[in-house]
Coordinates of C-alpha atoms in Angstrom, one line a residue:
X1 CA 24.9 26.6 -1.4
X2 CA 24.1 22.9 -2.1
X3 CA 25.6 19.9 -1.1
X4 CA 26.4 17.2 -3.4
X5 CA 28.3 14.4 -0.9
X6 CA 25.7 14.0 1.1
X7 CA 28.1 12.7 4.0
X8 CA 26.2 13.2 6.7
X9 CA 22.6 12.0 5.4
X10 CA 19.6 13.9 6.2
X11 CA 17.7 15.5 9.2
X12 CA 13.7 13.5 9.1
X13 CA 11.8 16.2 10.7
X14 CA 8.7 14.2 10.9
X15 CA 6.5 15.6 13.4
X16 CA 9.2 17.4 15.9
X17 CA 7.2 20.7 15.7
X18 CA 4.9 18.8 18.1
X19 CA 7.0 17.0 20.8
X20 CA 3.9 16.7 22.6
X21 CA 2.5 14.0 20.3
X22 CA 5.8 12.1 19.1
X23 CA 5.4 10.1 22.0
X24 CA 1.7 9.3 21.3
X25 CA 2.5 8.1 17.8
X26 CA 5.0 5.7 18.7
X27 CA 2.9 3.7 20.9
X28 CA 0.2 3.5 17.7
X29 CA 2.7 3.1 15.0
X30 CA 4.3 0.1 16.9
X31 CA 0.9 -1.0 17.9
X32 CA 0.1 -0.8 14.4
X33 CA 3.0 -2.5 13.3
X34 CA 2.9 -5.5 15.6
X35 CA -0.9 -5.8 13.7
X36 CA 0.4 -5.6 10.6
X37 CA 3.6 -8.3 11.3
X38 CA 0.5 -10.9 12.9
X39 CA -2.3 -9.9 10.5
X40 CA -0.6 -10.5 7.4
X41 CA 1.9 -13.2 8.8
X42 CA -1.5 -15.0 9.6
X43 CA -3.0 -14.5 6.0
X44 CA -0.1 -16.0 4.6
X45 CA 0.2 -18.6 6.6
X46 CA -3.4 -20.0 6.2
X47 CA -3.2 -18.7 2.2
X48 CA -0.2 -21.4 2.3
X49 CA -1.0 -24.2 4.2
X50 CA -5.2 -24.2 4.3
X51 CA -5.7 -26.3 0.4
X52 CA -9.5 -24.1 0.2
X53 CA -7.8 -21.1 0.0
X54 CA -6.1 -21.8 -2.6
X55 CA -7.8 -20.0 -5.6
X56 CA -6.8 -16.9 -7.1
X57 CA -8.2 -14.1 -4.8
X58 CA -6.0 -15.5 -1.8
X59 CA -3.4 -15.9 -4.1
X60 CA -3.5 -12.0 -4.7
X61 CA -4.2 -11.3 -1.3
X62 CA -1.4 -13.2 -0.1
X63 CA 0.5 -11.3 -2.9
X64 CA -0.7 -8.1 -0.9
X65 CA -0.1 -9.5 2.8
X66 CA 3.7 -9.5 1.9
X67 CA 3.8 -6.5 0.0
X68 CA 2.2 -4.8 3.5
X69 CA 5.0 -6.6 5.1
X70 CA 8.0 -5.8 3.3
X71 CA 6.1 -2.4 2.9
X72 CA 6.0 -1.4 6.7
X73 CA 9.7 -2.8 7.7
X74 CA 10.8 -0.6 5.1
X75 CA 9.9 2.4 6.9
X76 CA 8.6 1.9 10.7
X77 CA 11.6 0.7 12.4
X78 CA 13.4 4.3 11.6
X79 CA 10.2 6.0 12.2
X80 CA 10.2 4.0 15.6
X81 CA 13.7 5.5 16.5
X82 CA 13.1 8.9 14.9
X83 CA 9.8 9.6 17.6
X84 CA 11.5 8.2 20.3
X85 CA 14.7 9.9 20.7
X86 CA 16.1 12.9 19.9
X87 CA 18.2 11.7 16.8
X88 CA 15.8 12.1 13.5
X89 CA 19.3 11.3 11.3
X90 CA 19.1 9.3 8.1
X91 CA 22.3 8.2 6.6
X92 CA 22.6 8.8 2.5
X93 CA 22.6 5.1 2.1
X94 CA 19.6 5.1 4.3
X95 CA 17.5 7.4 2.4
X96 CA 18.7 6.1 -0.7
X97 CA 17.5 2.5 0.5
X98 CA 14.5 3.3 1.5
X99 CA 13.0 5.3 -1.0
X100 CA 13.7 2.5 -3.6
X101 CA 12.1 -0.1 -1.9
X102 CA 9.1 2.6 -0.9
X103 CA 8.3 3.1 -4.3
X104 CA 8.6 0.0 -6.2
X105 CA 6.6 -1.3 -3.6
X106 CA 4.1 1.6 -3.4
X107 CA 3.8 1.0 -7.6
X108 CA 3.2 -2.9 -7.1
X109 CA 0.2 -2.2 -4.7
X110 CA -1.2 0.4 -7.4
X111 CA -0.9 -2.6 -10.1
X112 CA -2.0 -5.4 -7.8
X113 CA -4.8 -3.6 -6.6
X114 CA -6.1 -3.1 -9.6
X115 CA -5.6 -7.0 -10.5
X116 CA -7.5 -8.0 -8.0
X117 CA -10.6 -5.4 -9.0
X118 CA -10.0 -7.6 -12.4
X119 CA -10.4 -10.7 -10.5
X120 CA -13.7 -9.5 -8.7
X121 CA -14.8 -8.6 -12.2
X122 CA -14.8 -11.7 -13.8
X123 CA -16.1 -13.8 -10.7
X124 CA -19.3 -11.6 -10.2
X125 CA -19.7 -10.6 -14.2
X126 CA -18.6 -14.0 -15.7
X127 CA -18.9 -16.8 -12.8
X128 CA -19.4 -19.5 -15.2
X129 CA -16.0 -18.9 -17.1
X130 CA -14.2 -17.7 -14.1
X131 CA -11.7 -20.8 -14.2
X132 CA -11.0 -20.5 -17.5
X133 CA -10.2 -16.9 -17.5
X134 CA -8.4 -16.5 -14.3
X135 CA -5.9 -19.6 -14.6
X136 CA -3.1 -20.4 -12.3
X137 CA -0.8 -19.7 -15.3
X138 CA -3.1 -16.3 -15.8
X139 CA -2.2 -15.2 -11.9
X140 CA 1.2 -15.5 -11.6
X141 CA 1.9 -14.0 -14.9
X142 CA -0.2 -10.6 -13.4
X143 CA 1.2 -11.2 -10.1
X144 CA 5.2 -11.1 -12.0
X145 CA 3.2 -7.9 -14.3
X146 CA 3.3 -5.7 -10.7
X147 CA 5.8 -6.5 -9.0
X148 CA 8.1 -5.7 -12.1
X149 CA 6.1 -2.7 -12.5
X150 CA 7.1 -1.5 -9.4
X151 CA 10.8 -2.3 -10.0
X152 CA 10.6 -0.9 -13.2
X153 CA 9.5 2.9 -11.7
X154 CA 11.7 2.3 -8.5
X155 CA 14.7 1.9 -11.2
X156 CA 13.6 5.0 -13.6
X157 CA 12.9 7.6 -10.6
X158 CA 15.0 7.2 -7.5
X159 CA 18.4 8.3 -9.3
X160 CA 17.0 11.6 -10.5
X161 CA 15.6 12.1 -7.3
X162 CA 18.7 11.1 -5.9
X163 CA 20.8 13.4 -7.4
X164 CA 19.2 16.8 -6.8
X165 CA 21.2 19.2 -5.5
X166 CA 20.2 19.1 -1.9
X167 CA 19.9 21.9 0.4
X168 CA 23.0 22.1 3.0
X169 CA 20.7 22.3 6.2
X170 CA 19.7 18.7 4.6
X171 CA 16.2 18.7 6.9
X172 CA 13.6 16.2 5.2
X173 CA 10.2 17.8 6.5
X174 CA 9.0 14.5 6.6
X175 CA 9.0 11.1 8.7
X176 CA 10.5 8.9 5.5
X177 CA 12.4 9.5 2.1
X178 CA 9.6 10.3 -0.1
X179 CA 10.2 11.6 -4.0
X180 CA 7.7 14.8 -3.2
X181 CA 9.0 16.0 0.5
X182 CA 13.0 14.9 -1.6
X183 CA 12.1 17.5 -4.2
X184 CA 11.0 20.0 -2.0
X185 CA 14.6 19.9 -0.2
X186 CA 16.3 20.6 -3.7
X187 CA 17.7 24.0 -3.9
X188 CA 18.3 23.6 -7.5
X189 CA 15.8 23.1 -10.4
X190 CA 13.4 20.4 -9.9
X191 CA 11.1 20.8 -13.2
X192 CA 12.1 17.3 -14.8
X193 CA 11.5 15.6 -11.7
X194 CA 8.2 17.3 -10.7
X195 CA 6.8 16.7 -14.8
X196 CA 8.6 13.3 -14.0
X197 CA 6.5 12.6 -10.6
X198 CA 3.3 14.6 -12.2
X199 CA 3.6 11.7 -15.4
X200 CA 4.3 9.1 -13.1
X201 CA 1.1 9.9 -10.8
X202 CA -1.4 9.5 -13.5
X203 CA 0.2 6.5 -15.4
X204 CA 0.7 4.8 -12.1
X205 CA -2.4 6.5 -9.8
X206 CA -5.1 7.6 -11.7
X207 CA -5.2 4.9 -14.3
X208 CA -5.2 2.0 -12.2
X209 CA -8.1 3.6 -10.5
X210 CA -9.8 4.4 -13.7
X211 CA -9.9 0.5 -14.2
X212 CA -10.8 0.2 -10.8
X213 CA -13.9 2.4 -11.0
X214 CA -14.6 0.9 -14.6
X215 CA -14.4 -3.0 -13.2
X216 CA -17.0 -2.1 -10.5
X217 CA -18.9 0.2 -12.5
X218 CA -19.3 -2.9 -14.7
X219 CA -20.0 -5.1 -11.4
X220 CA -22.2 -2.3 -10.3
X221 CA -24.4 -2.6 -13.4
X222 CA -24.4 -6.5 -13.3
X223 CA -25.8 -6.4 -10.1
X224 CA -28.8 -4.1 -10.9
X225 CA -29.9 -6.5 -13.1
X226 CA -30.3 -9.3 -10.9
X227 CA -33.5 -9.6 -8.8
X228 CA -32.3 -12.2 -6.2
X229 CA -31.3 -10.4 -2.8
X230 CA -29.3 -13.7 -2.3
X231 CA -27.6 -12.9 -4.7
X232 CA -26.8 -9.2 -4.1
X233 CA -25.6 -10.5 -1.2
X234 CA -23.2 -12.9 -2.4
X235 CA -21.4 -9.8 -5.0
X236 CA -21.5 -7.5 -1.8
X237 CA -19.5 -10.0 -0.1
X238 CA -17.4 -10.5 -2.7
X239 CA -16.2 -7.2 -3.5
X240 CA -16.7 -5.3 -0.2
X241 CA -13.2 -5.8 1.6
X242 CA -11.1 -5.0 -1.7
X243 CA -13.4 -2.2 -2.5
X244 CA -13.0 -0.5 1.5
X245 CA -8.9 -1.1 1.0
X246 CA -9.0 0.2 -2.6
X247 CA -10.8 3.4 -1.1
X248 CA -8.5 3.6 2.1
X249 CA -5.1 3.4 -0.1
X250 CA -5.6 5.3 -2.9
X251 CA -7.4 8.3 -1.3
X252 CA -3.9 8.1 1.1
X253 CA -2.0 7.3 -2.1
X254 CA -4.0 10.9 -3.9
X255 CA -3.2 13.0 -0.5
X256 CA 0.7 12.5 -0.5
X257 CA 1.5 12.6 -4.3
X258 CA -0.9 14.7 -6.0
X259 CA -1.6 17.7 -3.0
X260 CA -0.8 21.3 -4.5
X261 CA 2.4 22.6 -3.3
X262 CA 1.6 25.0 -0.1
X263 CA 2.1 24.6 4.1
X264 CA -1.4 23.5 4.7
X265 CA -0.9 21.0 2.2
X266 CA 2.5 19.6 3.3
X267 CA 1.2 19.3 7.0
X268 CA -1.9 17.5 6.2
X269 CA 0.0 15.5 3.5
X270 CA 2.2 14.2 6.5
X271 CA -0.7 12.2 8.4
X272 CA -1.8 11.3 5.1
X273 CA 1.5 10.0 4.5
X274 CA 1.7 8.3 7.7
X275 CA -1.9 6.5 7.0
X276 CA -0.2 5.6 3.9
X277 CA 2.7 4.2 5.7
X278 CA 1.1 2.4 8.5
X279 CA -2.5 2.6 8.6
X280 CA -3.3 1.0 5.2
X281 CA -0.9 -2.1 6.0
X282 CA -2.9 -2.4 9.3
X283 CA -6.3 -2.3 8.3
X284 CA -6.0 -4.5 5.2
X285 CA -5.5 -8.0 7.4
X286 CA -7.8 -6.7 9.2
X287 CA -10.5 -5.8 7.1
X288 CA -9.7 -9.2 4.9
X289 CA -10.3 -11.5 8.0
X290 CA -13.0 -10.1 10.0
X291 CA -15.3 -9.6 6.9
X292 CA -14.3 -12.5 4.9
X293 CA -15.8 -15.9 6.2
X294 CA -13.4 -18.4 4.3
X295 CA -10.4 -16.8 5.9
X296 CA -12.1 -17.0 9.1
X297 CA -12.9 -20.6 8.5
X298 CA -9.4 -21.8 7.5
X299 CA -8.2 -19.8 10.9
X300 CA -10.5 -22.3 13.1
X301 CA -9.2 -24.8 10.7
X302 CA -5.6 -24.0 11.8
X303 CA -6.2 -24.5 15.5
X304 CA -7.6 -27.6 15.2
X305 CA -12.0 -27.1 14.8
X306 CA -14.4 -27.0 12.9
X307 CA -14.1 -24.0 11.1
X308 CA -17.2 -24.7 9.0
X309 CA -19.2 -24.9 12.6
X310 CA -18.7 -22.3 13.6
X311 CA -20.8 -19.2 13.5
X312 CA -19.7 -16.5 10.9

């Protein structure tokens, strides 16, 4: 039997199997959230009204800091109510909502990420044409390039995920309308949607990381070649914070959508997921602030000292 009215939305499992620790992650995820809502209000806030941060790497990372926001509200406020009560219900509309959003923004990150390794590129590998390369005109033309991305793949997979016919016991062993945990509740056939995830993965995963690892492979080699530890310094700085989220998000990203399809998988792939959700989002602020000394600067800036002063 399968349902295809889908009246009654869907059952999030989540992590119910372990009552115990439901309550535990609720007090982190909303810790984690509140982070994330100051972190990246903060970066877009001095991004916006601090005039030296306005080049293109803040202009990307401001890009990111609302992604992370419109990215966690997506998801956290149900997963909030799902591991605090007993009631784990979805409605249809719900699901539906919330797996559009999740993956169009999920793809824009991919894209943007990626960007923003081309951006490191150019202003380690070619410093003296860095301004002429990356032009304002240049950034929001790669900026408009991912979010669109992400609209486009949001449009072309969530109505064939959509319209799988569901099992009737409707129970999403998951904490969020994913495309992979979706699939897995199908009782019908589900090969066009799993060669349609499988293509998407590698056009939308592993190629962005391929440039990724090509733009600092080429960064990488650039660096060798210069003798001045001043210098070394200067690239490590440069690159280090995207390089630590780019490792943190796509090894999350990796875990959810390309796992093989077995228990230990699916359970592990659910804290993966989770990290995915909510950890990623929290760290990035964090990582971007307390290791980057302009953002820093422009925060002492905001509250009135002298952000230049003061010891970073």
């Amino acid at each position: 039997m399968v349902n295809h009215s889908y009246p009654a939305g869907f059952l999030l499992l989540g992590f119910s199997e372990h009552p115990h620790l439901e309550k535990i992650l609720f007090v982190v995820v909303l810790c984690s959230y509140l982070i994330t809502l100051l972190g990246n209000t903060l970066i877009l806030l001095l991004s916006t009204l601090d005039p030296r941060l306005h080049s293109p790497m803040y202009f990307f990372l401001s890009n990111l800091s609302f992604l992370d926001l419109c990215f966690t509200t997506t998801c956290v406020p149900q997963m909030l109510v799902n591991l605090w009560g007993p009631t784990k219900t979805i409605s249809f509309l719900g699901c539906s909502v919330q797996l559009f959003i999740f993956l169009a923004l999920g793809t824009t990150e991919c894209i943007l990420l990626t960007v923003m390794a081309f951006d490191r590129y150019v202003a380690v590998c070619q410093p003296l044409h860095y301004a002429t390369i990356i032009h304002p005109r240049l950034c929001w033309q790669l900026a408009a390039v991912a979010w669109m991305m992400g609209l486009l793949q949001s449009i072309v997979q969530t109505p064939p995920t959509l319209r799988l016919p569901f099992c009737p016991h409707r129970q999403i062993d998951d904490f969020l309308c994913e495309v992979p945990s979706l699939i897995r509740l199908s009782c019908g056939d589900t090969t066009f949607n799993e060669i349609q995830l499988a293509v998407s993965s590698v056009i939308l995963v592993v190629v962005p990381l391929s440039l990724i690892l090509i733009s600092y492979g080429a960064i990488a080699r650039a660096v060798l070649r210069i003798n001045s530890a001043e210098a070394w310094k200067k690239a490590f700085g440069t690159c280090s914070s995207h390089l630590i989220v780019v490792t943190l998000f796509y090894s999350s990203v990796i875990a959810v959508y390309l796992q093989p399809r077995n228990p230990y998988a699916q359970e592990r792939g659910k804290f993966f997921g989770l990290f995915y959700a909510v950890g990623t989002p929290t760290l990035n602020p964090l990582i971007y602030t307390l290791r980057n000394k302009e953002v820093k600067r422009a925060f002492w800036r905001l509250l009135g000292k002298n952000g230049d002063s003061k010891n970073t």
